[in-house]
Short mmCIF file of C-alpha atoms and ligand atoms in Angstrom, two decimals:
data_model
loop_
_atom_site.label_atom_id
_atom_site.label_comp_id
_atom_site.label_asym_id
_atom_site.label_seq_id
_atom_site.Cartn_x
_atom_site.Cartn_y
_atom_site.Cartn_z
CA UNK A 28 -54.88 -23.31 -17.66
CA UNK A 29 -52.70 -20.91 -19.62
CA UNK A 30 -52.47 -17.38 -18.20
CA UNK A 31 -54.04 -14.62 -20.31
CA UNK A 32 -51.97 -12.62 -22.76
CA UNK A 33 -50.67 -9.42 -21.25
CA UNK A 34 -50.43 -6.02 -22.95
CA UNK A 35 -48.78 -3.26 -20.93
CA UNK A 36 -48.79 0.43 -21.86
CA UNK A 37 -45.65 2.13 -20.56
CA UNK A 38 -46.45 5.83 -20.77
CA UNK A 39 -43.00 6.74 -19.43
CA UNK A 40 -42.63 10.45 -18.54
CA UNK A 41 -45.41 11.56 -20.88
CA UNK A 42 -48.85 13.12 -20.23
CA UNK A 43 -49.98 15.43 -17.46
CA UNK A 44 -53.00 14.53 -15.33
CA UNK A 45 -55.46 16.08 -17.78
CA UNK A 46 -53.91 14.45 -20.86
CA UNK A 47 -53.76 11.09 -19.12
CA UNK A 48 -57.42 11.30 -18.23
CA UNK A 49 -58.34 12.14 -21.84
CA UNK A 50 -56.36 9.17 -23.12
CA UNK A 51 -57.99 6.79 -20.64
CA UNK A 52 -61.40 8.01 -21.78
CA UNK A 53 -60.56 7.45 -25.42
CA UNK A 54 -59.16 4.01 -24.66
CA UNK A 55 -62.26 3.05 -22.76
CA UNK A 56 -64.37 3.73 -25.86
CA UNK A 57 -62.06 1.93 -28.26
CA UNK A 58 -61.00 -1.13 -26.27
CA UNK A 59 -63.38 -4.01 -25.67
CA UNK A 60 -63.14 -6.41 -22.78
CA UNK A 61 -61.50 -9.68 -23.88
CA UNK A 62 -61.24 -12.60 -21.53
CA UNK A 63 -57.96 -13.87 -22.94
CA UNK A 64 -56.16 -10.51 -22.83
CA UNK A 65 -55.19 -8.51 -19.78
CA UNK A 66 -54.54 -4.81 -20.44
CA UNK A 67 -52.36 -2.84 -18.04
CA UNK A 68 -51.59 0.89 -18.03
CA UNK A 69 -48.42 2.28 -16.45
CA UNK A 70 -48.77 6.05 -16.01
CA UNK A 71 -46.34 8.22 -14.02
CA UNK A 72 -46.79 8.42 -10.23
CA UNK A 73 -48.69 11.69 -10.41
CA UNK A 74 -51.28 10.36 -12.84
CA UNK A 75 -51.78 7.06 -11.03
CA UNK A 76 -54.14 8.28 -8.34
CA UNK A 77 -56.68 10.13 -10.54
CA UNK A 78 -56.59 7.37 -13.14
CA UNK A 79 -57.18 4.72 -10.51
CA UNK A 80 -60.49 6.42 -9.75
CA UNK A 81 -61.49 6.72 -13.42
CA UNK A 82 -60.71 3.40 -15.04
CA UNK A 83 -63.00 0.46 -15.49
CA UNK A 84 -61.04 -2.14 -13.50
CA UNK A 85 -62.54 -5.00 -15.46
CA UNK A 86 -60.93 -3.61 -18.60
CA UNK A 87 -57.72 -2.05 -17.35
CA UNK A 88 -55.31 -2.77 -14.54
CA UNK A 89 -52.63 -0.37 -13.36
CA UNK A 90 -48.87 -0.63 -13.06
CA UNK A 91 -46.26 1.64 -11.52
CA UNK A 92 -43.22 2.38 -13.66
CA UNK A 93 -40.90 1.89 -10.70
CA UNK A 94 -40.88 1.81 -6.91
CA UNK A 95 -38.43 2.20 -4.03
CA UNK A 96 -37.25 -1.03 -2.38
CA UNK A 97 -37.60 0.15 1.23
CA UNK A 98 -41.18 0.28 2.47
CA UNK A 99 -41.05 3.48 4.53
CA UNK A 100 -38.63 6.09 5.79
CA UNK A 101 -36.67 9.27 5.12
CA UNK A 102 -36.05 8.85 1.41
CA UNK A 103 -36.91 12.21 -0.13
CA UNK A 104 -38.53 11.99 -3.53
CA UNK A 105 -39.12 8.24 -3.44
CA UNK A 106 -42.38 6.27 -3.61
CA UNK A 107 -42.33 2.76 -2.13
CA UNK A 108 -44.06 -0.40 -3.29
CA UNK A 109 -45.77 -0.39 0.10
CA UNK A 110 -47.36 2.96 -0.83
CA UNK A 111 -48.29 1.73 -4.28
CA UNK A 112 -49.85 -1.57 -3.25
CA UNK A 113 -53.41 -0.28 -2.88
CA UNK A 114 -53.33 1.28 -6.31
CA UNK A 115 -51.49 -1.04 -8.69
CA UNK A 116 -51.42 -4.72 -9.54
CA UNK A 117 -48.13 -4.54 -11.43
CA UNK A 118 -44.84 -2.65 -11.39
CA UNK A 119 -42.27 -2.31 -14.14
CA UNK A 120 -38.84 -3.00 -12.66
CA UNK A 121 -35.37 -2.57 -14.15
CA UNK A 122 -36.42 -0.78 -17.31
CA UNK A 123 -33.34 0.01 -19.41
CA UNK A 124 -34.06 3.73 -19.05
CA UNK A 125 -33.83 3.34 -15.27
CA UNK A 126 -30.65 1.29 -15.60
CA UNK A 127 -29.16 3.91 -17.94
CA UNK A 128 -30.36 7.34 -16.73
CA UNK A 129 -30.74 6.50 -13.04
CA UNK A 130 -27.72 4.18 -12.77
CA UNK A 131 -29.76 1.30 -11.36
CA UNK A 132 -27.53 -1.63 -10.48
CA UNK A 133 -28.35 -5.32 -10.76
CA UNK A 134 -28.51 -5.46 -6.96
CA UNK A 135 -30.92 -2.53 -6.64
CA UNK A 136 -33.19 -4.21 -9.18
CA UNK A 137 -32.98 -7.45 -7.17
CA UNK A 138 -34.12 -5.54 -4.06
CA UNK A 139 -36.98 -3.91 -5.96
CA UNK A 140 -38.17 -7.33 -7.18
CA UNK A 141 -38.30 -8.60 -3.61
CA UNK A 142 -40.05 -5.42 -2.39
CA UNK A 143 -42.72 -5.66 -5.09
CA UNK A 144 -43.44 -9.30 -4.26
CA UNK A 145 -43.49 -8.54 -0.52
CA UNK A 146 -46.20 -5.96 -1.23
CA UNK A 147 -48.29 -8.25 -3.47
CA UNK A 148 -47.40 -6.35 -6.62
CA UNK A 149 -46.55 -8.41 -9.70
CA UNK A 150 -43.15 -7.32 -10.97
CA UNK A 151 -42.54 -6.95 -14.69
CA UNK A 152 -38.77 -7.38 -14.87
CA UNK A 153 -37.24 -5.76 -17.97
CA UNK A 154 -34.13 -7.32 -19.43
CA UNK A 155 -32.29 -6.75 -22.68
CA UNK A 156 -28.97 -6.01 -24.30
CA UNK A 157 -27.65 -2.74 -25.75
CA UNK A 158 -26.59 -2.35 -29.38
CA UNK A 159 -22.91 -2.71 -28.45
CA UNK A 160 -23.60 -5.83 -26.40
CA UNK A 161 -25.49 -7.32 -29.33
CA UNK A 162 -22.62 -6.51 -31.71
CA UNK A 163 -20.19 -8.10 -29.29
CA UNK A 164 -22.43 -11.21 -29.10
CA UNK A 165 -22.98 -10.70 -25.38
CA UNK A 166 -26.78 -10.96 -25.38
CA UNK A 167 -26.89 -14.33 -23.60
CA UNK A 168 -24.42 -13.27 -20.92
CA UNK A 169 -26.28 -9.98 -20.31
CA UNK A 170 -29.64 -11.72 -20.01
CA UNK A 171 -28.14 -14.35 -17.73
CA UNK A 172 -26.65 -11.74 -15.38
CA UNK A 173 -29.79 -9.59 -15.33
CA UNK A 174 -32.12 -12.52 -14.67
CA UNK A 175 -30.08 -14.46 -12.15
CA UNK A 176 -29.38 -11.38 -10.01
CA UNK A 177 -32.91 -9.99 -10.19
CA UNK A 178 -34.48 -13.29 -9.15
CA UNK A 179 -31.87 -14.28 -6.57
CA UNK A 180 -33.95 -13.41 -3.51
CA UNK A 181 -37.18 -14.98 -4.77
CA UNK A 182 -38.61 -18.36 -3.81
CA UNK A 183 -40.22 -20.81 -6.24
CA UNK A 184 -43.58 -19.61 -4.95
CA UNK A 185 -42.67 -15.97 -5.63
CA UNK A 186 -41.65 -16.77 -9.18
CA UNK A 187 -45.17 -17.85 -10.09
CA UNK A 188 -46.29 -14.23 -10.23
CA UNK A 189 -43.22 -12.76 -11.97
CA UNK A 190 -43.40 -11.44 -15.54
CA UNK A 191 -40.26 -10.91 -17.61
CA UNK A 192 -40.14 -8.48 -20.53
CA UNK A 193 -37.44 -8.88 -23.16
CA UNK A 194 -36.67 -5.36 -24.31
CA UNK A 195 -33.58 -5.10 -26.49
CA UNK A 196 -32.38 -1.57 -25.76
CA UNK A 197 -31.51 -0.88 -29.40
CA UNK A 198 -35.11 -1.56 -30.49
CA UNK A 199 -36.74 0.87 -28.02
CA UNK A 200 -38.30 4.08 -29.28
CA UNK A 201 -37.92 3.36 -32.99
CA UNK A 202 -39.85 1.67 -35.74
CA UNK A 203 -37.82 -1.52 -36.05
CA UNK A 204 -38.57 -4.28 -33.58
CA UNK A 205 -36.19 -7.19 -33.20
CA UNK A 206 -36.62 -9.93 -35.79
CA UNK A 207 -38.91 -12.81 -34.81
CA UNK A 208 -35.97 -15.24 -34.91
CA UNK A 209 -33.98 -13.08 -32.47
CA UNK A 210 -36.99 -12.65 -30.19
CA UNK A 211 -37.56 -16.40 -30.18
CA UNK A 212 -33.93 -17.09 -29.26
CA UNK A 213 -33.91 -14.51 -26.46
CA UNK A 214 -37.24 -15.65 -25.04
CA UNK A 215 -36.20 -19.27 -25.08
CA UNK A 216 -32.93 -18.33 -23.33
CA UNK A 217 -34.89 -16.37 -20.71
CA UNK A 218 -37.08 -19.43 -20.06
CA UNK A 219 -33.98 -21.61 -19.91
CA UNK A 220 -32.51 -19.35 -17.20
CA UNK A 221 -35.74 -19.49 -15.21
CA UNK A 222 -35.74 -23.28 -15.62
CA UNK A 223 -32.17 -23.55 -14.32
CA UNK A 224 -33.20 -21.64 -11.20
CA UNK A 225 -36.74 -22.89 -10.56
CA UNK A 226 -37.36 -25.92 -12.77
CA UNK A 227 -39.26 -26.70 -15.94
CA UNK A 228 -42.73 -25.89 -14.66
CA UNK A 229 -41.68 -22.33 -13.78
CA UNK A 230 -39.87 -21.97 -17.10
CA UNK A 231 -42.97 -23.02 -19.04
CA UNK A 232 -45.48 -21.00 -17.07
CA UNK A 233 -43.70 -17.67 -16.52
CA UNK A 234 -45.12 -14.94 -18.75
CA UNK A 235 -42.56 -13.42 -21.11
CA UNK A 236 -43.33 -10.20 -22.98
CA UNK A 237 -41.58 -8.44 -25.83
CA UNK A 238 -41.00 -4.68 -25.86
CA UNK A 239 -39.28 -2.44 -28.39
CA UNK A 240 -41.04 -0.71 -31.32
CA UNK A 241 -44.30 -2.60 -30.73
CA UNK A 242 -46.34 -0.86 -33.43
CA UNK A 243 -49.65 -2.21 -34.76
CA UNK A 244 -48.21 -3.47 -38.06
CA UNK A 245 -45.63 -5.64 -36.27
CA UNK A 246 -47.48 -7.07 -33.32
CA UNK A 247 -49.20 -10.04 -34.94
CA UNK A 248 -45.82 -11.32 -36.14
CA UNK A 249 -44.29 -10.75 -32.71
CA UNK A 250 -47.14 -12.43 -30.86
CA UNK A 251 -46.85 -15.46 -33.13
CA UNK A 252 -43.29 -16.04 -31.97
CA UNK A 253 -43.12 -19.16 -29.85
CA UNK A 254 -42.97 -18.31 -26.16
CA UNK A 255 -44.14 -14.67 -26.38
CA UNK A 256 -47.09 -14.06 -24.02
CA UNK A 257 -47.60 -10.35 -24.52
CA UNK A 258 -46.16 -6.91 -25.16
CA UNK A 259 -44.68 -3.98 -23.27
CA UNK A 260 -45.61 -1.05 -25.46
CA UNK A 261 -44.02 2.40 -25.33
CA UNK A 262 -44.79 5.18 -27.82
CA UNK A 263 -47.64 3.38 -29.61
CA UNK A 264 -49.53 3.19 -26.30
CA UNK A 265 -49.81 6.99 -26.22
CA UNK A 266 -52.12 6.87 -29.25
CA UNK A 267 -55.56 5.47 -28.40
CA UNK A 268 -56.21 4.07 -31.87
CA UNK A 269 -52.80 2.43 -32.18
CA UNK A 270 -53.01 0.91 -28.72
CA UNK A 271 -56.55 -0.36 -29.34
CA UNK A 272 -55.34 -1.91 -32.63
CA UNK A 273 -52.49 -3.60 -30.78
CA UNK A 274 -54.88 -5.07 -28.19
CA UNK A 275 -57.18 -6.30 -30.95
CA UNK A 276 -54.25 -7.97 -32.74
CA UNK A 277 -53.17 -9.67 -29.52
CA UNK A 278 -56.73 -10.85 -28.97
CA UNK A 279 -56.91 -12.37 -32.46
CA UNK A 280 -53.63 -14.20 -31.91
CA UNK A 281 -54.90 -15.45 -28.53
CA UNK A 282 -57.89 -17.05 -30.26
CA UNK A 283 -55.68 -19.20 -32.43
CA UNK A 284 -53.19 -20.07 -29.67
CA UNK A 285 -53.40 -23.85 -29.16
CA UNK A 286 -52.34 -23.35 -25.53
CA UNK A 287 -54.75 -20.44 -25.05
P1 13P B 325 -41.28 1.69 -27.57
O1 13P B 325 -42.52 0.89 -27.78
O2 13P B 325 -41.48 3.17 -27.69
O3 13P B 325 -40.15 1.18 -28.42
O4 13P B 325 -40.81 1.51 -26.06
C1 13P B 325 -40.66 0.24 -25.55
C2 13P B 325 -40.48 0.35 -24.09
O5 13P B 325 -39.47 0.85 -23.62
C3 13P B 325 -41.58 -0.12 -23.24
O6 13P B 325 -41.18 -0.24 -21.92
#
């Protein structure tokens, strides 16, 4: 059976505990439970604990936005996947903002992938090229390097739970998502890479999301792209109505998905 569509709200470094709680309450009223759509919220570390006590777990799952690859020790300021495992089902790993502002290397991201899996947390690996890399026609090489390194310590059993999000860096935070044709090419290349490493079954069954300017008016078109299984939503997920509209659009597409 095909896995459900996945919609992830990446709240990034927005919302204090009170604001996060208000947003969860609003979302709870606006979002209905759909069997074919899994909805995941990724608040900051501070908001995770109170929200974990408030949310209806049938409707919403939780994700961390990051995690430290070592399970325990003297690492001031860090939170490990081992500490997060009771609270979250998912973790975003290798987001371009972490690669850029926190200098995360391919190898660190590889270690985080293994740590998440070791702690029964489903990693959502973010990959994508910058504007310059796109202009220089390096997208395929960048995706290849990001994927092959990040997955290099994972077994074929581990890969069954991995999610990959294609997030072209140049499309993040704006109002212009990548064109459906470009998304289709990138997603098919991502699946090809997974296939090279783990075989056709893994390539076909791994969930691949798209992130970058996922606003309600665009998401039906994006979800109709062959091979796209869901969305990693940034700014539009901070608005209850917009995020509820996005979930509804994904649900409607899931109904007409022949593989659904
Ligand atoms: P936006 O939806 O704001 O473009 O952000 C995308 C993103 O970075 C999600 O992880």
